[in-house]
Short mmCIF file of C-alpha atoms in Angstrom, two decimals:
data_model
loop_
_atom_site.label_atom_id
_atom_site.label_comp_id
_atom_site.label_asym_id
_atom_site.label_seq_id
_atom_site.Cartn_x
_atom_site.Cartn_y
_atom_site.Cartn_z
CA MET A 1 31.75 41.02 12.19
CA ASP A 2 28.81 38.60 10.35
CA ASN A 3 27.85 35.49 11.50
CA ILE A 4 28.11 33.41 8.30
CA ILE A 5 26.26 30.03 8.72
CA GLU A 6 27.80 28.08 7.05
CA GLU A 7 25.82 25.12 4.44
CA ALA A 8 26.80 21.00 6.19
CA LYS A 9 28.39 18.82 3.19
CA TRP A 10 28.71 15.23 2.91
CA TYR A 11 32.43 13.86 3.87
CA VAL A 12 34.19 10.38 3.34
CA VAL A 13 35.38 9.11 6.74
CA HIS A 14 37.46 6.15 6.08
CA THR A 15 36.61 3.25 9.26
CA TYR A 16 38.36 0.16 10.00
CA SER A 17 36.58 -2.64 8.38
CA GLY A 18 33.64 -3.84 10.21
CA TYR A 19 34.05 -0.82 12.07
CA GLU A 20 31.50 1.02 10.49
CA GLN A 21 27.93 0.08 12.11
CA LYS A 22 29.89 0.97 16.01
CA VAL A 23 31.41 4.91 14.27
CA ARG A 24 27.63 5.75 12.87
CA THR A 25 26.95 4.58 16.62
CA ASN A 26 29.81 6.66 17.99
CA ILE A 27 29.62 9.68 16.05
CA GLU A 28 25.93 9.59 17.14
CA LYS A 29 26.09 9.52 20.27
CA ILE A 30 28.44 12.17 20.74
CA VAL A 31 26.41 14.65 18.45
CA GLU A 32 23.29 13.76 21.13
CA ASN A 33 26.06 14.20 24.22
CA ARG A 34 27.38 17.38 23.07
CA LYS A 35 24.48 18.76 21.36
CA MET A 36 25.90 20.01 17.77
CA HIS A 37 22.93 18.86 16.14
CA ASP A 38 23.30 21.85 13.93
CA LEU A 39 27.28 20.87 13.41
CA ILE A 40 27.05 17.16 12.27
CA GLU A 41 23.74 16.59 10.41
CA LYS A 42 23.54 12.79 9.69
CA VAL A 43 25.37 9.71 9.54
CA GLU A 44 25.21 7.15 7.06
CA VAL A 45 26.21 3.93 6.16
CA PRO A 46 25.36 3.47 2.58
CA MET A 47 23.12 -0.34 2.62
CA GLN A 48 21.95 -2.02 -0.36
CA MET A 49 19.25 -5.05 -1.09
CA VAL A 50 21.73 -7.71 -2.77
CA ARG A 51 20.31 -11.41 -3.92
CA GLU A 52 22.71 -14.07 -2.78
CA ASN A 53 22.42 -17.98 -2.75
CA LYS A 54 23.11 -19.41 0.32
CA ASN A 55 22.59 -23.56 0.88
CA GLY A 56 20.37 -23.44 -2.91
CA GLU A 57 18.66 -21.34 -1.22
CA GLN A 58 17.65 -17.33 -2.72
CA ARG A 59 17.13 -15.01 -0.44
CA GLU A 60 18.30 -11.12 -0.27
CA VAL A 61 20.52 -9.37 2.37
CA GLU A 62 21.56 -5.82 3.35
CA ARG A 63 25.22 -5.27 2.06
CA LYS A 64 27.54 -2.17 2.60
CA LYS A 65 27.85 -0.51 -0.65
CA LEU A 66 31.10 1.55 0.84
CA PRO A 67 32.99 -1.07 2.98
CA GLY A 68 35.25 0.51 5.54
CA TYR A 69 33.68 3.91 4.74
CA VAL A 70 30.89 6.20 6.49
CA LEU A 71 29.63 9.19 5.35
CA ILE A 72 28.19 12.36 7.40
CA LYS A 73 26.80 16.01 6.16
CA MET A 74 28.66 17.95 8.44
CA VAL A 75 30.03 21.71 9.35
CA MET A 76 33.35 21.49 8.92
CA ASN A 77 35.07 23.40 11.52
CA ASP A 78 37.78 22.55 13.86
CA ASP A 79 35.77 21.17 16.56
CA THR A 80 33.84 18.68 14.24
CA TRP A 81 36.47 17.42 12.75
CA TYR A 82 38.61 16.31 16.23
CA VAL A 83 35.65 14.62 17.51
CA VAL A 84 34.75 12.94 14.04
CA ARG A 85 38.55 12.28 13.20
CA ASN A 86 39.37 11.14 16.64
CA THR A 87 36.29 8.35 16.76
CA ARG A 88 37.21 5.53 18.02
CA GLY A 89 37.33 3.15 14.88
CA VAL A 90 37.81 6.11 12.30
CA THR A 91 41.04 6.14 10.48
CA SER A 92 41.37 9.12 8.53
CA PHE A 93 38.90 11.77 6.56
CA VAL A 94 39.11 11.17 2.61
CA GLY A 95 41.23 14.10 0.82
CA PRO A 96 45.07 14.77 0.32
CA GLY A 97 46.49 14.59 3.32
CA SER A 98 44.46 15.91 6.59
CA LYS A 99 42.15 18.57 4.71
CA PRO A 100 39.12 16.72 3.94
CA ILE A 101 37.42 17.16 0.56
CA PRO A 102 33.09 16.95 0.60
CA LEU A 103 31.52 15.51 -2.23
CA THR A 104 30.07 16.79 -5.19
CA ASP A 105 25.81 17.24 -5.86
CA ALA A 106 26.74 14.22 -8.40
CA GLU A 107 28.43 12.58 -5.91
CA ILE A 108 25.43 12.56 -4.04
CA VAL A 109 22.85 12.29 -5.94
CA ASN A 110 24.16 8.95 -7.70
CA MET A 111 25.36 7.31 -3.81
CA GLY A 112 21.66 8.58 -3.18
CA LEU A 113 22.13 10.56 -0.10
CA GLU A 114 19.98 13.24 -0.82
CA GLY A 115 17.05 14.26 -3.21
CA ASN A 116 13.78 13.39 -2.57
CA VAL A 117 12.61 14.01 0.57
CA ILE A 118 10.30 11.39 2.26
CA THR A 119 7.92 12.52 4.50
CA TYR A 120 5.36 10.28 6.49
CA ASP A 121 2.76 11.07 8.87
CA LEU A 122 2.94 8.49 11.25
CA VAL A 123 3.45 8.61 14.88
CA PRO A 124 4.05 6.20 18.09
CA GLY A 125 1.06 3.31 18.89
CA GLN A 126 0.43 3.41 15.04
CA ALA A 127 0.36 -0.03 12.65
CA VAL A 128 2.25 -0.04 9.93
CA LYS A 129 3.45 -2.86 7.30
CA VAL A 130 7.37 -3.62 6.17
CA ILE A 131 7.22 -2.53 2.62
CA ALA A 132 10.14 -4.01 1.29
CA GLY A 133 14.04 -5.12 2.68
CA VAL A 134 13.96 -8.31 4.85
CA PHE A 135 10.37 -8.12 7.38
CA THR A 136 8.97 -7.07 4.24
CA ASN A 137 5.22 -7.95 4.72
CA SER A 138 5.55 -7.88 8.32
CA ILE A 139 3.28 -6.05 10.70
CA GLY A 140 4.91 -3.68 12.99
CA VAL A 141 3.72 -1.44 15.53
CA VAL A 142 5.76 2.42 15.38
CA GLU A 143 7.59 3.11 18.53
CA GLU A 144 9.01 6.03 17.35
CA VAL A 145 9.61 8.25 15.00
CA ILE A 146 12.94 9.31 13.96
CA ALA A 147 12.30 12.90 11.45
CA HIS A 148 15.95 13.97 10.57
CA LYS A 149 17.40 10.56 9.95
CA GLN A 150 14.03 9.42 8.28
CA GLN A 151 13.58 6.55 10.10
CA VAL A 152 11.03 5.04 12.65
CA LYS A 153 11.84 2.61 14.88
CA ILE A 154 9.73 -0.59 15.52
CA GLN A 155 8.03 -3.20 17.20
CA LEU A 156 7.88 -7.02 15.51
CA SER A 157 6.45 -9.41 16.29
CA PHE A 158 8.51 -12.89 15.75
CA PHE A 159 8.14 -16.78 16.90
CA GLY A 160 6.48 -14.81 19.95
CA ARG A 161 8.87 -12.78 20.79
CA ASP A 162 9.35 -8.76 20.49
CA THR A 163 12.12 -7.28 18.57
CA THR A 164 12.67 -3.53 17.87
CA THR A 165 14.08 -2.31 14.81
CA GLU A 166 15.08 0.70 12.73
CA LEU A 167 14.04 1.56 9.59
CA SER A 168 13.14 4.29 7.03
CA PHE A 169 10.18 5.26 5.80
CA ASP A 170 10.40 4.47 2.40
CA MET A 171 10.06 0.97 3.81
CA LEU A 172 6.69 1.50 4.98
CA GLN A 173 3.30 1.55 4.72
CA LYS A 174 0.12 3.00 7.13
CA ILE A 175 -2.19 0.22 7.60
#
């Protein structure tokens, strides 16, 4: 019998409103605890920057592109289906009945989930400048590189207090 390795595909999961980040965090913890990195590769809550007018002031804020949904790149099998489906806050997979349908290549590109893979040679302790998002022009120090998520944990200092945040590679510039 051949060992066929299935390719991970993107699936959409419906969640309770406001639970998107909790679902993402919970699935990532389960993947870490059960060592399922080869089966569940990525969990995304697509975000976008939007201009908002509040009290007469224009500002950019990050909003969910798809409120109530989380995107997961995974190999679909009984174990992964069970893990995701039984994560607190998940109501269902998107698809007819109980059969999840993977996103098409066109949908993946349109959502910006895949395409250009960004590589960086950032290392912990390195100084970086934020070039996009709400922290633009802030200077921080890399704490951890999370390559599989294409993100970096950096420490920023605001009003004398250190704050750690996760930003994607393309939001940073080496100093």
